[in-house]
PDB file of C-alpha atoms in Angstrom:
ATOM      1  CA  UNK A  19     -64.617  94.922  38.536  1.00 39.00           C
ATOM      2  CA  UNK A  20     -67.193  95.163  35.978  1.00 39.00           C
ATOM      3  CA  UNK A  21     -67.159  93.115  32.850  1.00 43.00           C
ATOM      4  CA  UNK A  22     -66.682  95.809  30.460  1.00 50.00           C
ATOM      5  CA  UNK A  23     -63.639  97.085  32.386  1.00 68.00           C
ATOM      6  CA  UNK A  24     -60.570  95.692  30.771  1.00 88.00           C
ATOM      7  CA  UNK A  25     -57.128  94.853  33.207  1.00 95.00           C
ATOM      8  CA  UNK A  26     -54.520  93.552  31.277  1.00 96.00           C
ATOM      9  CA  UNK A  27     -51.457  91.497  32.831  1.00 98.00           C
ATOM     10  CA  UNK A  28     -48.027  91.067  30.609  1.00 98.00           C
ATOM     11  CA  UNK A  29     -45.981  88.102  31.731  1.00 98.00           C
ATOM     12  CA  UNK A  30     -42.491  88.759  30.619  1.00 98.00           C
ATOM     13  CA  UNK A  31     -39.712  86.451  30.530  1.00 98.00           C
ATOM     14  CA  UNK A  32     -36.512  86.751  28.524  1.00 97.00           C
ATOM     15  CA  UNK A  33     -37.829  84.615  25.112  1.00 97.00           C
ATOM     16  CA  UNK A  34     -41.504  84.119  25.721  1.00 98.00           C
ATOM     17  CA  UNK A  35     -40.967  80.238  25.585  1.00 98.00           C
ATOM     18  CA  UNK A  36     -40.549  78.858  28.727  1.00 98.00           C
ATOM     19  CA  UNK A  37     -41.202  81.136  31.858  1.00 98.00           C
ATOM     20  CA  UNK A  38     -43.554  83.754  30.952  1.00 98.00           C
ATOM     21  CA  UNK A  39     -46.206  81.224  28.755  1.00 98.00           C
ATOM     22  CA  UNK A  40     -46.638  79.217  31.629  1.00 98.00           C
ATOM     23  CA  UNK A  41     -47.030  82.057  34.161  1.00 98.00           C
ATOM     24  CA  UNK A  42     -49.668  83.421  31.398  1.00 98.00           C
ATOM     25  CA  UNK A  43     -51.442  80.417  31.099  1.00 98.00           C
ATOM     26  CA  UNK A  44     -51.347  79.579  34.951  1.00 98.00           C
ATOM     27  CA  UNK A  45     -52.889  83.358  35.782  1.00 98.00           C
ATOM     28  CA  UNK A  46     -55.542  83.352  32.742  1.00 96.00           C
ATOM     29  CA  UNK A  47     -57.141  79.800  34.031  1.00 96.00           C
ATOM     30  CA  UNK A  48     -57.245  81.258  37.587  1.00 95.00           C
ATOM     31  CA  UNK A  49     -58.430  84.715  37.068  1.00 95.00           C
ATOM     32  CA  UNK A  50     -61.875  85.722  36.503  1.00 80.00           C
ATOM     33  CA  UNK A  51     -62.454  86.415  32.868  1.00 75.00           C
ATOM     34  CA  UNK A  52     -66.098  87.385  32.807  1.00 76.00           C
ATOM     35  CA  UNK A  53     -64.257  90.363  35.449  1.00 80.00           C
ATOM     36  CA  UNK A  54     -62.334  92.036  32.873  1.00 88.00           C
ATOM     37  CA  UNK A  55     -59.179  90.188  32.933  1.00 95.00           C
ATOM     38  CA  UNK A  56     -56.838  89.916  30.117  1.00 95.00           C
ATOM     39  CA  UNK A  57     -53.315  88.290  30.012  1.00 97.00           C
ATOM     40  CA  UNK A  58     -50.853  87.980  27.902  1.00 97.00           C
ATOM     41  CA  UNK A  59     -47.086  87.402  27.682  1.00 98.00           C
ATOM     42  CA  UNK A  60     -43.751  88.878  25.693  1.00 98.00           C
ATOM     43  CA  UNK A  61     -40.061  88.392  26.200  1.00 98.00           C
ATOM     44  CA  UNK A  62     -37.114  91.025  26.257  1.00 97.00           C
ATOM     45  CA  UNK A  63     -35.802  89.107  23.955  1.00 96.00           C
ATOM     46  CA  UNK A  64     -37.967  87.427  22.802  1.00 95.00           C
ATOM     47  CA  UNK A  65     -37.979  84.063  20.037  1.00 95.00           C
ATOM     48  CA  UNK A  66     -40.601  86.068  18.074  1.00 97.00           C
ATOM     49  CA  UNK A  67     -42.659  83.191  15.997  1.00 97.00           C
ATOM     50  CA  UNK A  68     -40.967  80.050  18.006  1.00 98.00           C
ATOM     51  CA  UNK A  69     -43.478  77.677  19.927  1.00 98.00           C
ATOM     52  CA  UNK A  70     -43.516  77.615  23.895  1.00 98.00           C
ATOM     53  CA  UNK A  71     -40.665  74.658  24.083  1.00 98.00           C
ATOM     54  CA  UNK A  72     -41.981  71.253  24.042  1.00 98.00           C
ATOM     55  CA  UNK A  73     -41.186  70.409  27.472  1.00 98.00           C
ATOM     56  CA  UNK A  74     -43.353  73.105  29.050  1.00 98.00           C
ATOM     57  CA  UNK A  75     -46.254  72.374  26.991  1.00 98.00           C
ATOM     58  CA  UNK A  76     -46.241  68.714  28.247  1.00 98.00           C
ATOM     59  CA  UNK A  77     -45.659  70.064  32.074  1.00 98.00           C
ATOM     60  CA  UNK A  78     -48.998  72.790  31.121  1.00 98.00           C
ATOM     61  CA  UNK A  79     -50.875  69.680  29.478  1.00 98.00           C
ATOM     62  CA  UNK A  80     -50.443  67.947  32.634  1.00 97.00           C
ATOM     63  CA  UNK A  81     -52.199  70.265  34.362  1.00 96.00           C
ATOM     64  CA  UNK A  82     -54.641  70.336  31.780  1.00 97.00           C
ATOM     65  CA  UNK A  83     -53.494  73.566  29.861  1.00 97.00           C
ATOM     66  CA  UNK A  84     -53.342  73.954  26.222  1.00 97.00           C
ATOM     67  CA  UNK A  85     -50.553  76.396  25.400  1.00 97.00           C
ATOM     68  CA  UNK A  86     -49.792  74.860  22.067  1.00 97.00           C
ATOM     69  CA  UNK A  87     -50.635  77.510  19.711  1.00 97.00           C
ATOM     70  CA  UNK A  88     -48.787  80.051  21.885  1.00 98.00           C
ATOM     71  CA  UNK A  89     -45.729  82.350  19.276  1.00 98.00           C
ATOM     72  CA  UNK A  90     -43.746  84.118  20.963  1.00 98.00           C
ATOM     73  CA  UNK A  91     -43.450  87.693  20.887  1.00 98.00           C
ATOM     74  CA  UNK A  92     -41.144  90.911  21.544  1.00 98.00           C
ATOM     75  CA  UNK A  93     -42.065  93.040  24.154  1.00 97.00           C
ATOM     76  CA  UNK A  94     -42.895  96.313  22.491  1.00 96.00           C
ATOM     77  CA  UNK A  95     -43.338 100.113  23.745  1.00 94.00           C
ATOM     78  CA  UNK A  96     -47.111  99.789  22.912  1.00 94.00           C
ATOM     79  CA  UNK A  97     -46.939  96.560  24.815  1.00 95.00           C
ATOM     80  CA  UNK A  98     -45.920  98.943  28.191  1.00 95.00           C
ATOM     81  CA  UNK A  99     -48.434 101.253  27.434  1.00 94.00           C
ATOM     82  CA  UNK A 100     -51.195  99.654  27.666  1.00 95.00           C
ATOM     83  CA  UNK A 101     -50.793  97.389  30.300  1.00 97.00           C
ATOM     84  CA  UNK A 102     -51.913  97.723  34.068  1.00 97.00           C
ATOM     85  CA  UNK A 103     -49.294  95.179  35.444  1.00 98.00           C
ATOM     86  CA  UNK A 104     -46.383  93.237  34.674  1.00 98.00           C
ATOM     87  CA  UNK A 105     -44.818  90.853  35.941  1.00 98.00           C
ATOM     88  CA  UNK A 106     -41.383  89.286  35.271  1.00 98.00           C
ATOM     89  CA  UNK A 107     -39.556  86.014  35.849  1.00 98.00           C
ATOM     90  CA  UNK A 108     -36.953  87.890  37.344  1.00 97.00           C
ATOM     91  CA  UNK A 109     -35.311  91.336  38.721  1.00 94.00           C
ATOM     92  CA  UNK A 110     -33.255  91.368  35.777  1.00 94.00           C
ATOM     93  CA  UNK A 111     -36.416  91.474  33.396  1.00 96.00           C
ATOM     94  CA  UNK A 112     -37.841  94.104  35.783  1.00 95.00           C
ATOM     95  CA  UNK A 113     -34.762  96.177  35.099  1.00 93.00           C
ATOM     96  CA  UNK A 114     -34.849  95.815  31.589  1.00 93.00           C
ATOM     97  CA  UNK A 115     -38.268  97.390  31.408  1.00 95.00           C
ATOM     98  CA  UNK A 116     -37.803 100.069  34.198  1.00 92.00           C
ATOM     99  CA  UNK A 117     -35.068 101.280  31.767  1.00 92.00           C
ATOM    100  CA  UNK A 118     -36.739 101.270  28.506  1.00 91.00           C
ATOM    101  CA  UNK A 119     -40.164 102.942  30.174  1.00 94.00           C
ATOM    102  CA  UNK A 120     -39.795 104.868  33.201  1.00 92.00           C
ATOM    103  CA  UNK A 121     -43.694 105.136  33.353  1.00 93.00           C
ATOM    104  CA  UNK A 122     -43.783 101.314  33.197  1.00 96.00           C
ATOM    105  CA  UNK A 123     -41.607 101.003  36.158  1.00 94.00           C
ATOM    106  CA  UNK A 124     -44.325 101.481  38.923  1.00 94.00           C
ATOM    107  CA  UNK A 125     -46.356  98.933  37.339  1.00 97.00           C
ATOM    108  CA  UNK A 126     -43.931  95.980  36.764  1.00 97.00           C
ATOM    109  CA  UNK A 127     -42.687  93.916  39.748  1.00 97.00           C
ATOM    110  CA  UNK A 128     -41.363  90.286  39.563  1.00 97.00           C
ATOM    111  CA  UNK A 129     -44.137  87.402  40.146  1.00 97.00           C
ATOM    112  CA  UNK A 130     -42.686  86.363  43.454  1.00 96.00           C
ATOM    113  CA  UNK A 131     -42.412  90.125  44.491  1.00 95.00           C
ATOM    114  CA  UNK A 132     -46.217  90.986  44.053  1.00 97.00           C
ATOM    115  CA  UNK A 133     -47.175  88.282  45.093  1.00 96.00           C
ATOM    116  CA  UNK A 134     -44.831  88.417  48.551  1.00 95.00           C
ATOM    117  CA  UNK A 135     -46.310  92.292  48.519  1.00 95.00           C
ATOM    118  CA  UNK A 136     -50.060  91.782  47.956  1.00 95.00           C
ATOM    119  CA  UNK A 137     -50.181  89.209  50.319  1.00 91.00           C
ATOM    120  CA  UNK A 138     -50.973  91.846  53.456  1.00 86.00           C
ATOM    121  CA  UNK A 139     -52.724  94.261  50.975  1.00 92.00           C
ATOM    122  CA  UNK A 140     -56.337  95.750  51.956  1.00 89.00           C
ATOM    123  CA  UNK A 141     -59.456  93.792  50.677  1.00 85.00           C
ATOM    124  CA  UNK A 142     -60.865  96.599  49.321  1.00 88.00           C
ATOM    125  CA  UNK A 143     -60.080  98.804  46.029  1.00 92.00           C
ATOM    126  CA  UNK A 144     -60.054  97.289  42.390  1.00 94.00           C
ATOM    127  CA  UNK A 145     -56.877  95.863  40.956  1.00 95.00           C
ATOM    128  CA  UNK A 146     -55.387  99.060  39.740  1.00 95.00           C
ATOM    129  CA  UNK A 147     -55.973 100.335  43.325  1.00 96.00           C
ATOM    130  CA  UNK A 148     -53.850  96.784  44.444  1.00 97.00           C
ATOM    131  CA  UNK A 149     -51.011  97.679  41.843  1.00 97.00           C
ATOM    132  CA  UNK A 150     -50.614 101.126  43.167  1.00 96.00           C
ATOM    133  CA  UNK A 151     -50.643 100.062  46.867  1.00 96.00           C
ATOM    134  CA  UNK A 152     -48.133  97.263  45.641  1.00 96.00           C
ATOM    135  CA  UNK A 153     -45.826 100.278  44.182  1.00 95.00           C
ATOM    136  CA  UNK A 154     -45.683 101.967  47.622  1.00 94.00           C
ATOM    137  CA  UNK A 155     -45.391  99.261  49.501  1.00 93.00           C
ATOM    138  CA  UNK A 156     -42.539  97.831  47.603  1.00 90.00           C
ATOM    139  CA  UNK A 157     -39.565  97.223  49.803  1.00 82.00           C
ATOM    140  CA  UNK A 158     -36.461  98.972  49.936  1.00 72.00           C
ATOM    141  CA  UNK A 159     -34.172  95.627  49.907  1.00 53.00           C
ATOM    142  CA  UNK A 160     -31.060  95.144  47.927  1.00 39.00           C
ATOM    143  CA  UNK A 161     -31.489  94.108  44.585  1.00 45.00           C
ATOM    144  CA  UNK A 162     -28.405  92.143  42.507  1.00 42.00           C
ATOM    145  CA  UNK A 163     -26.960  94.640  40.282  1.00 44.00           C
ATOM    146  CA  UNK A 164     -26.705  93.683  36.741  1.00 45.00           C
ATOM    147  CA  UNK A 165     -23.467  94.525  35.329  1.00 42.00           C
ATOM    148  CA  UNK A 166     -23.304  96.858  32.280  1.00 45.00           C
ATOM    149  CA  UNK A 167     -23.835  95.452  29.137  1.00 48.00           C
ATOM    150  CA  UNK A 168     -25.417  92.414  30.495  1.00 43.00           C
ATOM    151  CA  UNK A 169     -29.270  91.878  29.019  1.00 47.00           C
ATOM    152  CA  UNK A 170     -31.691  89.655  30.810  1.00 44.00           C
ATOM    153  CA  UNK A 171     -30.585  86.677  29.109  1.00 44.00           C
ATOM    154  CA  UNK A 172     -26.689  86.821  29.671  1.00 41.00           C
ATOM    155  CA  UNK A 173     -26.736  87.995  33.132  1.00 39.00           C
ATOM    156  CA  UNK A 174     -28.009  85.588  35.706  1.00 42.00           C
ATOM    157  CA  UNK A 175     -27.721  87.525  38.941  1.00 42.00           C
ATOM    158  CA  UNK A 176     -30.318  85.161  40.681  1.00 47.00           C
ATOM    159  CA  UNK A 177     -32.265  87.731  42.345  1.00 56.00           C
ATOM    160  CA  UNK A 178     -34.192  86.633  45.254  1.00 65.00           C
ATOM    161  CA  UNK A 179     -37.285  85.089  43.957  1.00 84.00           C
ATOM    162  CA  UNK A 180     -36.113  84.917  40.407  1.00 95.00           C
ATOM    163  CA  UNK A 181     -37.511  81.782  38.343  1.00 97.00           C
ATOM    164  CA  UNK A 182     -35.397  79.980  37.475  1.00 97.00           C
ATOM    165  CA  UNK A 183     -34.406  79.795  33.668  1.00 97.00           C
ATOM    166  CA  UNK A 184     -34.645  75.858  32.371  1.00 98.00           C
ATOM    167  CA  UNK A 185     -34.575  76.913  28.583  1.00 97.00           C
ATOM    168  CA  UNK A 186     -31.654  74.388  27.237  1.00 95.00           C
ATOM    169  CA  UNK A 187     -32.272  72.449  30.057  1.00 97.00           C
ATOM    170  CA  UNK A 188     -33.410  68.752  31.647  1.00 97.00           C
ATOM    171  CA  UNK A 189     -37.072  68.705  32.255  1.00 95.00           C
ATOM    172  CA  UNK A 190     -36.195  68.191  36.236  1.00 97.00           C
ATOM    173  CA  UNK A 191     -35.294  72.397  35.526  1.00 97.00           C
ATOM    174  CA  UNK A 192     -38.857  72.844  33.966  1.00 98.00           C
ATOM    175  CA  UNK A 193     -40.451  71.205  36.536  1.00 97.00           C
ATOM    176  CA  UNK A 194     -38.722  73.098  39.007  1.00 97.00           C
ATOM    177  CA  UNK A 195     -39.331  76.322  37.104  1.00 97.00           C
ATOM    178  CA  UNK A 196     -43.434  75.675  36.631  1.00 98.00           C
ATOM    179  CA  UNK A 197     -43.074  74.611  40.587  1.00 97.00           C
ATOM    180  CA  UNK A 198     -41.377  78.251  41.255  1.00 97.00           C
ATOM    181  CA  UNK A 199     -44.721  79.773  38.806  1.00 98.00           C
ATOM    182  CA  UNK A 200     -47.703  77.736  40.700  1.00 97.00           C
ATOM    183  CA  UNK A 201     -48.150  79.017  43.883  1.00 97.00           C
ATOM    184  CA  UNK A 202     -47.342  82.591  42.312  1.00 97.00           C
ATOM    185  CA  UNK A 203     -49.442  82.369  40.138  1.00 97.00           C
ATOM    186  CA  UNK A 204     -52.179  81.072  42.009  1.00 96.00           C
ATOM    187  CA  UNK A 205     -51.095  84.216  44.975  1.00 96.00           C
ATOM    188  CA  UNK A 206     -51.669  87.170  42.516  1.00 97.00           C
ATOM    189  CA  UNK A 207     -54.390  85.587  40.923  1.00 96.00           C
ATOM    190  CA  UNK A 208     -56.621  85.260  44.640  1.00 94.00           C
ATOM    191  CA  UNK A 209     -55.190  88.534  45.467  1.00 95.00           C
ATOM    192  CA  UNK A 210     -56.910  90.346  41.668  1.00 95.00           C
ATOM    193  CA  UNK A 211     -60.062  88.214  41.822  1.00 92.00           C
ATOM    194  CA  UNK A 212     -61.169  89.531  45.238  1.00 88.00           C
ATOM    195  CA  UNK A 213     -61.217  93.489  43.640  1.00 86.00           C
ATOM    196  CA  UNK A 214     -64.198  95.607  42.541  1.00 69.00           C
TER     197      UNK A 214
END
């Protein structure tokens, strides 16, 4: 990819606190910025000004990641738009945003499903090329339905794959989520830095 192309990643998670500033953090340190990478994060519903919580941004320091100037912020229309993928904590995040842009659909998938897809994708293409072939080759399997009225944050259908939600919760819950994040993180991000 050449430096003056720009991909952008959205990591979305219900209030852009917990799950989706670590997953943000985790792919920007491991992807290739000089190759035209930019990510960023939102939530569906999202704690718009609030910090990342405390305990994540002691797991993230750990690990020698800085996230404390991170504010959250509300997923947005123009947010959809612009971006080349996204990728949720969980189906019911994936949902939510297939609903409110249809065009966004083909480009948002949960972290553990591209990173389950990608993993026999071709070595050649650029990353746009990788999120289309990621969009066809995304299986057919049965998904938890969310019941109506239910929004991200009141429905906990524990998709396959979902991360788990530790906002309100012991650390052991953060640590479990960020352990959920890591290795898909560190997946997609291998899979995007090999691309033209």
């Amino acid at each position: 990819m050449a430096s003056a192309t720009r991909f952008r990643i959205r990591a979305i998670c219900t209030g852009n606190i917990c799950r989706s500033p670590a997953m943000e953090a985790l792919l920007a340190a491991e992807l290739d910025a000089d190759r035209g990478f930019i990510v960023e994060s939102a939530g569906t519903e999202a704690m718009t000004g609030w910090p990342a919580d405390p305990a994540m941004v002691r797991l993230l320091h750990e690990r020698g990641l800085d996230v404390r100037e991170h504010r959250a912020r509300q997923l947005d229309a123009n947010m959809l738009g612009i971006d080349d993928l996204i990728l949720t904590a969980t189906y019911a995040h994936r949902e939510w945003i297939a609903s409110a842009d249809a065009a966004a659909a083909r480009r948002t998938f949960t972290l553990a499903e591209f990173a389950h897809i990608v993993d026999g994708a071709p070595a050649s293409g650029t990353a746009s090329d990788l999120v289309a072939w990621a969009a066809a080759h995304r299986p057919a399997a049965h998904r938890p339905a969310r019941p109506a009225g239910r929004t991200p944050s009141t429905w906990r259908g524990g998709g396959q794959g979902d991360i788990v939600d530790p906002y309100g919760r012991p650390e052991a819950v953060f640590r479990q989520s960020l352990a959920q994040i890591l290795p898909l993180a560190s997946a997609v991000a291998a899979a995007l830095n090999t691309r033209e």
